CSV table of C-alpha atoms in Angstrom, one decimal:
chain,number,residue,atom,x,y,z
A,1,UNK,CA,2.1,-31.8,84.2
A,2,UNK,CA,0.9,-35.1,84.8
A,3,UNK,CA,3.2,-37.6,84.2
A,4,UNK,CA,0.6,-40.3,84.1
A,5,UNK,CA,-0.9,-38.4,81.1
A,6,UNK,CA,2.6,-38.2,79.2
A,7,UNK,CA,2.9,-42.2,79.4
A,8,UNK,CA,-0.5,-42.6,78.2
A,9,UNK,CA,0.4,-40.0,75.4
A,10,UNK,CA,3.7,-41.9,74.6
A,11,UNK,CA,1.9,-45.3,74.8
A,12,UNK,CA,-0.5,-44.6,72.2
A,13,UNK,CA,2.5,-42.8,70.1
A,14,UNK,CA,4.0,-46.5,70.1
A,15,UNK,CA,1.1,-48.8,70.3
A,16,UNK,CA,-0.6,-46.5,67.2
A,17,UNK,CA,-4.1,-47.6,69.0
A,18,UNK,CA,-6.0,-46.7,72.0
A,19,UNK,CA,-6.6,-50.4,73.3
A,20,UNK,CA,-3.2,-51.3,72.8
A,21,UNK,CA,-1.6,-48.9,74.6
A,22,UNK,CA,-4.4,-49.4,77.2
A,23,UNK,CA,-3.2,-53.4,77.3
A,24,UNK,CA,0.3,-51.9,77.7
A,25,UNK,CA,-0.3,-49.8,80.5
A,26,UNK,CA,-2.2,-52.5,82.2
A,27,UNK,CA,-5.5,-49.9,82.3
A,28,UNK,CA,-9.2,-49.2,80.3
A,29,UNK,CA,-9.3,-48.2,76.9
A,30,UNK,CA,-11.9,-45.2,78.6
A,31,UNK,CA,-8.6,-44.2,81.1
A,32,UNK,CA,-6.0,-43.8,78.4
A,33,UNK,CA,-8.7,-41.5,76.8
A,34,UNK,CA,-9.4,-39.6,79.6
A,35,UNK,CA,-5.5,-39.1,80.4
A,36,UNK,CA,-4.6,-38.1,77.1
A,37,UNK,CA,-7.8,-35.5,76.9
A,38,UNK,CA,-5.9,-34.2,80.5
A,39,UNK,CA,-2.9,-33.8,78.9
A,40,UNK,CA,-4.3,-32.2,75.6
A,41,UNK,CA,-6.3,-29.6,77.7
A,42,UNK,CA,-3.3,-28.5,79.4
A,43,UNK,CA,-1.4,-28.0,76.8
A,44,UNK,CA,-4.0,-26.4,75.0
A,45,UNK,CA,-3.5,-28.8,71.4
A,46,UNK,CA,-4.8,-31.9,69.8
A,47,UNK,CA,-1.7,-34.5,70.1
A,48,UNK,CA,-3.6,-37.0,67.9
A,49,UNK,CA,-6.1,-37.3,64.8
A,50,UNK,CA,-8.4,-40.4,65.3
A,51,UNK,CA,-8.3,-42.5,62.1
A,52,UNK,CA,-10.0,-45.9,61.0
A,53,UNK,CA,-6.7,-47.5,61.9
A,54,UNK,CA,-6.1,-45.7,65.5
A,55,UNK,CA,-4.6,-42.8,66.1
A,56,UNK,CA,-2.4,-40.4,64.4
A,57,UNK,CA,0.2,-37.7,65.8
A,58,UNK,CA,-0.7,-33.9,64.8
A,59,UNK,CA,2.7,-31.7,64.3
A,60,UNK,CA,2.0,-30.7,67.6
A,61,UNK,CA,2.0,-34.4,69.0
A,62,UNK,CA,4.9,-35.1,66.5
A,63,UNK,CA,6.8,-31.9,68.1
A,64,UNK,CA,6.0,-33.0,71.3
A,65,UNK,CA,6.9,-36.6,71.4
A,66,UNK,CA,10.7,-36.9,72.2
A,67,UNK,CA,10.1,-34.3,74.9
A,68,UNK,CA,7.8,-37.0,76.8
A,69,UNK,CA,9.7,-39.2,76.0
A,70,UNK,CA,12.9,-37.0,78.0
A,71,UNK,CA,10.2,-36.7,80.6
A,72,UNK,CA,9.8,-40.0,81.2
A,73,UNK,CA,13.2,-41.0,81.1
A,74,UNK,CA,13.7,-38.5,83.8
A,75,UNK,CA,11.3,-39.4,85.9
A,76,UNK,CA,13.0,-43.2,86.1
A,77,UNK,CA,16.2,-42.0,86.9
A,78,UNK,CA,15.1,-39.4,89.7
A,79,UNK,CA,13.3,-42.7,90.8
A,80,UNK,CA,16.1,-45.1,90.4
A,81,UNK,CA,18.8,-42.1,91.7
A,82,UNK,CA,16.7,-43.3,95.4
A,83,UNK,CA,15.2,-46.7,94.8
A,84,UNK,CA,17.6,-49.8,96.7
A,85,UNK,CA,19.5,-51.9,94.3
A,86,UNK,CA,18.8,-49.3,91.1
A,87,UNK,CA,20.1,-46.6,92.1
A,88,UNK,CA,24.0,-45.3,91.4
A,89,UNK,CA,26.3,-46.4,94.2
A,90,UNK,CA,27.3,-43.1,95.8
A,91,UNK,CA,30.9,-43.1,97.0
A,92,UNK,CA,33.0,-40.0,98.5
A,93,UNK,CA,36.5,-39.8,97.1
A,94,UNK,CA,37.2,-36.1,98.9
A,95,UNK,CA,39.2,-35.3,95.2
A,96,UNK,CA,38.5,-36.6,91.9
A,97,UNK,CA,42.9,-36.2,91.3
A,98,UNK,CA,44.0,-38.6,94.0
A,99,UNK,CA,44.7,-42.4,94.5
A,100,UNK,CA,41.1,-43.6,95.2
A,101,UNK,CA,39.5,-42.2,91.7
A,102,UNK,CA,42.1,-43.9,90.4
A,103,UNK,CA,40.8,-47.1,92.0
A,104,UNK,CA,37.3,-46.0,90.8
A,105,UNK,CA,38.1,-46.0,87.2
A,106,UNK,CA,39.8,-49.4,87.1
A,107,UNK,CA,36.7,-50.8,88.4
A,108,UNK,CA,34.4,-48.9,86.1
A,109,UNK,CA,36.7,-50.3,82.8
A,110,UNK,CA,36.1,-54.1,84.7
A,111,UNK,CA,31.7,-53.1,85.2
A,112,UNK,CA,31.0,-50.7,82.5
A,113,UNK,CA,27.3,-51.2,83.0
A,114,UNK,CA,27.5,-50.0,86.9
A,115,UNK,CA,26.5,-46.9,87.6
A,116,UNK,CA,28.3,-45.0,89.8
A,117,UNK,CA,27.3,-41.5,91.5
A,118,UNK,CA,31.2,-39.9,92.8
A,119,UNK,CA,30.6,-36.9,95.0
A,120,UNK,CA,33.3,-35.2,97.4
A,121,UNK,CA,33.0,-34.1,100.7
A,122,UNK,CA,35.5,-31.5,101.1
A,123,UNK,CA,36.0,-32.4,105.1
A,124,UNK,CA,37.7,-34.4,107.6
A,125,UNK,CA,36.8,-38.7,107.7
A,126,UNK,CA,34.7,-37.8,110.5
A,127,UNK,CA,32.2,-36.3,108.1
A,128,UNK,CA,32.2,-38.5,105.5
A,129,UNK,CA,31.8,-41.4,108.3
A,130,UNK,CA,28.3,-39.6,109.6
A,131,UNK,CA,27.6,-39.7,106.0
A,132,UNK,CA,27.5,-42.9,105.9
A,133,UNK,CA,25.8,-43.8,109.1
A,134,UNK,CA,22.8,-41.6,107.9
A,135,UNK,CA,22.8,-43.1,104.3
A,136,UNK,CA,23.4,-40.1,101.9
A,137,UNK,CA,26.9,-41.8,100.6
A,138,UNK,CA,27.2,-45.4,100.6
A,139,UNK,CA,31.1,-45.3,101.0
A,140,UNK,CA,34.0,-43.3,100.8
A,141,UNK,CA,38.1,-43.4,100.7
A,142,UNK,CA,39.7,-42.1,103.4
A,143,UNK,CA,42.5,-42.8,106.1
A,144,UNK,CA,40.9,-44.0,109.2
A,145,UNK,CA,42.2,-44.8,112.1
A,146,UNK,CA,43.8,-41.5,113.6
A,147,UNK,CA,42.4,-39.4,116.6
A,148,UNK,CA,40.4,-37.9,114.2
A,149,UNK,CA,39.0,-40.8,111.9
A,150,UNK,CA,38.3,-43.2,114.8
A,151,UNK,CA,35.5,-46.2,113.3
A,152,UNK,CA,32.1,-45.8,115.1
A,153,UNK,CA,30.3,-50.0,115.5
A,154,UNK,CA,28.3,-51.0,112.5
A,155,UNK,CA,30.9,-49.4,110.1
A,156,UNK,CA,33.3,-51.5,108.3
A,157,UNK,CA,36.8,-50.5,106.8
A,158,UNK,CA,39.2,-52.2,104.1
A,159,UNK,CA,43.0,-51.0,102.9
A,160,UNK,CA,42.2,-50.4,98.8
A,161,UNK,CA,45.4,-48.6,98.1
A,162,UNK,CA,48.2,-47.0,99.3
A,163,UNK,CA,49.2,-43.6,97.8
A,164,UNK,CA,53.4,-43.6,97.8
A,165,UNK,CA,54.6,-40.2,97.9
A,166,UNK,CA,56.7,-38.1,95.1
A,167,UNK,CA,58.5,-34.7,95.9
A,168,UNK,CA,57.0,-32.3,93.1
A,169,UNK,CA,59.6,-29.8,92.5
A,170,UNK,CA,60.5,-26.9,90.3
A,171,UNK,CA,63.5,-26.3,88.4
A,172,UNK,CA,65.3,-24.2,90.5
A,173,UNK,CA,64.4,-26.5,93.2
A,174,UNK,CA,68.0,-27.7,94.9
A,175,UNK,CA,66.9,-31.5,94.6
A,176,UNK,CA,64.8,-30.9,91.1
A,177,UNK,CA,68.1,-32.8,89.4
A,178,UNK,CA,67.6,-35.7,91.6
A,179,UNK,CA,66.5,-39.3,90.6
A,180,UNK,CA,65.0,-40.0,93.8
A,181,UNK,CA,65.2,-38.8,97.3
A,182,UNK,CA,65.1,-39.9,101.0
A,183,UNK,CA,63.4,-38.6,103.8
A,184,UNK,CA,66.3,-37.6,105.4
A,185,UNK,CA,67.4,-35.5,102.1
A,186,UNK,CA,64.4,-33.7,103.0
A,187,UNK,CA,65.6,-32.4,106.4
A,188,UNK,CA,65.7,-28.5,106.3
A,189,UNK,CA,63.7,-28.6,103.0
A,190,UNK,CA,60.6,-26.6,102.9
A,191,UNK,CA,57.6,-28.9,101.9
A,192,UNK,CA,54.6,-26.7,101.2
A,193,UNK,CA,50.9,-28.1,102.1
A,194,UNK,CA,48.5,-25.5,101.8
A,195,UNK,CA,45.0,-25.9,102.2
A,196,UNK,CA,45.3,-28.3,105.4
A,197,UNK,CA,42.3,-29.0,107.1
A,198,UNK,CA,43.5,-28.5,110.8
A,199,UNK,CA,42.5,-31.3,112.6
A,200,UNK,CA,41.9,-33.2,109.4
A,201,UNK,CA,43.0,-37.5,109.7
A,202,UNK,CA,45.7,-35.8,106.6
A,203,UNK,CA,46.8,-33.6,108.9
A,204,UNK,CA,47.6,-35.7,111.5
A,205,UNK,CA,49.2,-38.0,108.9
A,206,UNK,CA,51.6,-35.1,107.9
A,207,UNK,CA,52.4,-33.9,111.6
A,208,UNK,CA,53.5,-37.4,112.2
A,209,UNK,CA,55.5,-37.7,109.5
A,210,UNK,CA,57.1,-34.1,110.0
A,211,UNK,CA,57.8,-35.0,113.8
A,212,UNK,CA,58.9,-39.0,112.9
A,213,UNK,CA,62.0,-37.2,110.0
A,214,UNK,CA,62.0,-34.1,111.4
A,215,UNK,CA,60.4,-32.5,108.2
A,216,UNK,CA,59.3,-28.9,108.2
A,217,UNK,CA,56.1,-28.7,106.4
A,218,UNK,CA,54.7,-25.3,106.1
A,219,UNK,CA,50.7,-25.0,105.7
A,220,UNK,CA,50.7,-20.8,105.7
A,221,UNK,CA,49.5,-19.1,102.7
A,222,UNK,CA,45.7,-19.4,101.5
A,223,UNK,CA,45.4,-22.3,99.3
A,224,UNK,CA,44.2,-20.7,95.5
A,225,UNK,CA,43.8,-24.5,93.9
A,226,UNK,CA,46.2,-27.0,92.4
A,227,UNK,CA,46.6,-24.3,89.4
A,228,UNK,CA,48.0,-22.0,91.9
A,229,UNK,CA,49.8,-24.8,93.8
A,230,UNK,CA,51.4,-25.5,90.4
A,231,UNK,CA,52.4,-21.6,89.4
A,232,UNK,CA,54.4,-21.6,92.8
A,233,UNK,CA,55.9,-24.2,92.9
A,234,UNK,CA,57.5,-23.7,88.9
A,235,UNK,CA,58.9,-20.6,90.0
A,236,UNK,CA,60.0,-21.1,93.4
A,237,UNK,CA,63.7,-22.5,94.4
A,238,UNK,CA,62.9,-22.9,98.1
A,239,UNK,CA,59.5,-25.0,98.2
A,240,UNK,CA,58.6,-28.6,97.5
A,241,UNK,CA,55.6,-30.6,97.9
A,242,UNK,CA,54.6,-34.1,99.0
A,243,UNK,CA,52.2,-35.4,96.3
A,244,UNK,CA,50.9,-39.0,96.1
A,245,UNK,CA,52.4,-41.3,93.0
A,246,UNK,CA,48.3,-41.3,91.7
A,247,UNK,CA,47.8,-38.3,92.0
A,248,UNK,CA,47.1,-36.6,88.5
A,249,UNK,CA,48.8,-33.0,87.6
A,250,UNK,CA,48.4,-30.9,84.9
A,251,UNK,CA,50.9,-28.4,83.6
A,252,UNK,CA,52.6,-26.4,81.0
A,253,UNK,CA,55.7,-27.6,79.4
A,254,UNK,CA,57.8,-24.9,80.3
A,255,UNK,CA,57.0,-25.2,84.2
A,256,UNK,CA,59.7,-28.3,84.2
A,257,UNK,CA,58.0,-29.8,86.9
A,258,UNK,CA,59.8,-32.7,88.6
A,259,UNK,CA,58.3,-35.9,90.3
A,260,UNK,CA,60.9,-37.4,92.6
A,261,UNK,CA,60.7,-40.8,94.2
A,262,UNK,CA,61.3,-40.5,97.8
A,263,UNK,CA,63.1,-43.7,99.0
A,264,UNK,CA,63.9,-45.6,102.2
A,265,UNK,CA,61.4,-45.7,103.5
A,266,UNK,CA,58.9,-44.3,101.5
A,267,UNK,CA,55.9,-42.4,102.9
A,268,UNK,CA,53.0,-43.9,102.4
A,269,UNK,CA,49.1,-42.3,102.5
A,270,UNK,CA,47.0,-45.1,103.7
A,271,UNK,CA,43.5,-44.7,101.2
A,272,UNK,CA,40.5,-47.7,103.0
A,273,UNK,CA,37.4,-47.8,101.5
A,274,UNK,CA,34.9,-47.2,104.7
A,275,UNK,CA,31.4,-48.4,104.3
A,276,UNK,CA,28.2,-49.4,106.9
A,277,UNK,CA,27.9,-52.9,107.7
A,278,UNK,CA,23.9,-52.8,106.8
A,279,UNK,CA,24.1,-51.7,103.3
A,280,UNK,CA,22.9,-54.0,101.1
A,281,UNK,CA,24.0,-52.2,97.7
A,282,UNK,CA,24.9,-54.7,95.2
A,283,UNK,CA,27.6,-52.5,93.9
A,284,UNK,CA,28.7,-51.8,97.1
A,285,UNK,CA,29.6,-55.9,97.3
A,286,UNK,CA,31.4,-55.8,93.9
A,287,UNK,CA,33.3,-53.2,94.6
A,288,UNK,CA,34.7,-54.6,98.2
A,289,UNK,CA,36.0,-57.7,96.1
A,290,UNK,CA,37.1,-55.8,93.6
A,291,UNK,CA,40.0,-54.4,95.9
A,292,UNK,CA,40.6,-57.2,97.7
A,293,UNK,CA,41.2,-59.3,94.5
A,294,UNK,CA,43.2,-56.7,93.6
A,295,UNK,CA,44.9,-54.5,96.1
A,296,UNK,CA,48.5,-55.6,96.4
A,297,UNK,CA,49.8,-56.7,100.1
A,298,UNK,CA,51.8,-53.9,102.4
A,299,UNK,CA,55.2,-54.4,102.0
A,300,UNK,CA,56.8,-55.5,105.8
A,301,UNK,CA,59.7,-52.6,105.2
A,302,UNK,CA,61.3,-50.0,103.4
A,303,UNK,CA,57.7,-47.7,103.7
A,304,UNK,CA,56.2,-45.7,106.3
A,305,UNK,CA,52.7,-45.3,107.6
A,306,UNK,CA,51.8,-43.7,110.8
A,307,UNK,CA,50.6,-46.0,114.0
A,308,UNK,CA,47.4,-45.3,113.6
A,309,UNK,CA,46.8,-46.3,109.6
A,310,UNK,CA,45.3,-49.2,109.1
A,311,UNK,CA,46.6,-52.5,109.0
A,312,UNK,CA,45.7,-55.9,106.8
């Protein structure tokens, strides 16, 4: 269908006369008829009754109307979803539970009006970074730094927010009647991270911080989703998880879940937003002093990060 034809169609709708829909397009009076006879051919109907005052829709032109007019509203953002400076910023936040969505939504509630287009590449930093340098996302939240999250010239890196960590517990959990925890209380404990990425800057994060306490965190068992993660967890007295203070969990009441500060020091998962130097996005620029108007500083002590997260 020409889309050309559908303005012209929706023009006339409006304007209620051929000339001024013409004026409105920016076109002859002789184009706007020769789009909208287009149009009516293929759909096989007359959309309008010519009158002494202009034109009038038929039931079929009233019946199609708030169609073209979906069609056309389509059509802008398809255009805009591309188009510099219109378009949704597009920024990866690998889960829509964890620390950085947070982040997001604070600065949605500050710029209603922006648009903004969240997607999540399930993979390491390394492919969100390549994302970046070949333009399909225009930033994303991730831990960089590590062996496997190194920062390749032209992109650019900021802390936004660091993700303290809670042990999440059952109730038959030996520490579930604690009111916080250290890492050492966590010695000999079985701290269960399924779904791992191998290689992953998260699971280099996690080996340090096993080898630095001397944790024991198990990554065996395929990894079902956090529903399943859950399920386990409620009904085991042997495993714990490490799950970030922002992160958001859903469960039943009668799972008795506990969240348990873990204390001097406290792990730490260090979120940056990571973005190309080049990109011009004006969202992209409200959202960088966005979080550094409001990320808090990095406490000097009584929290750990690994050597390689990154530092203000």
């Amino acid at each position: 269908m020409n889309l050309e034809a559908v303005r012209a169609f929706v023009a006339i709708a409006e304007e209620g006369q051929f000339q001024l829909a013409a004026t409105h397009l920016g076109i002859s009076q002789q184009a706007v008829s020769k789009r909208l006879a287009t149009l009516e051919s293929d759909l096989g109907v007359r959309l309008f009754t010519r009158t002494a005052g202009g034109a009038r829709l038929t039931l079929d032109g009233q019946a199609f109307l708030p169609h073209a007019r979906e069609l056309l509203r389509v059509e802008q953002r398809a255009a805009n979803s591309v188009r510099p400076g219109r378009r949704a910023l597009r920024v990866d936040v690998l889960s829509y539970r964890t620390a950085p969505s947070a982040v997001l939504r604070g600065f949605h509630r500050l710029h209603p009006d922006v648009e903004l287009d969240l997607v999540t590449i399930v993979d390491s930093a390394q492919a969100a970074i390549t994302a970046i340098q070949a333009g399909t996302i225009d930033a994303s939240f991730r831990a960089v730094g590590s062996p496997a999250s190194p920062l390749p010239p032209g992109v650019e890196a900021m802390s936004a927010v660091d993700d303290a960590h809670q042990l999440l517990v059952g109730p038959a959990h030996p520490l579930a009647g604690a009111r916080s925890v250290t890492l050492g209380d966590l010695v000999g404990q079985r701290i269960w991270m399924p779904g791992m990425l191998r290689g992953s800057e998260w699971d280099l994060y996690y080996d340090a911080l096993a080898e630095a306490f001397g944790l024991t965190v198990e990554r065996v068992g395929p990894h079902f989703g956090t529903e399943h993660l859950l399920d386990v967890l409620a009904e085991s007295s042997t495993l714990a998880n490490l799950a970030g203070e922002h992160t958001r969990y859903l469960w039943p009441d009668h799972y008795d879940l506990r969240r348990i500060p873990v204390r001097s020091p406290t792990p730490v998962y260090p979120h940056s937003l990571v973005w190309h130097r080049d990109n011009a996005h004006p969202v992209l620029g409200m959202l960088v002093d966005y979080l550094a108007s409001t990320r808090a500083s990095r406490p000097a002590a009584d929290i750990w990060v690994p050597e390689w997260g990154l530092r203000r």
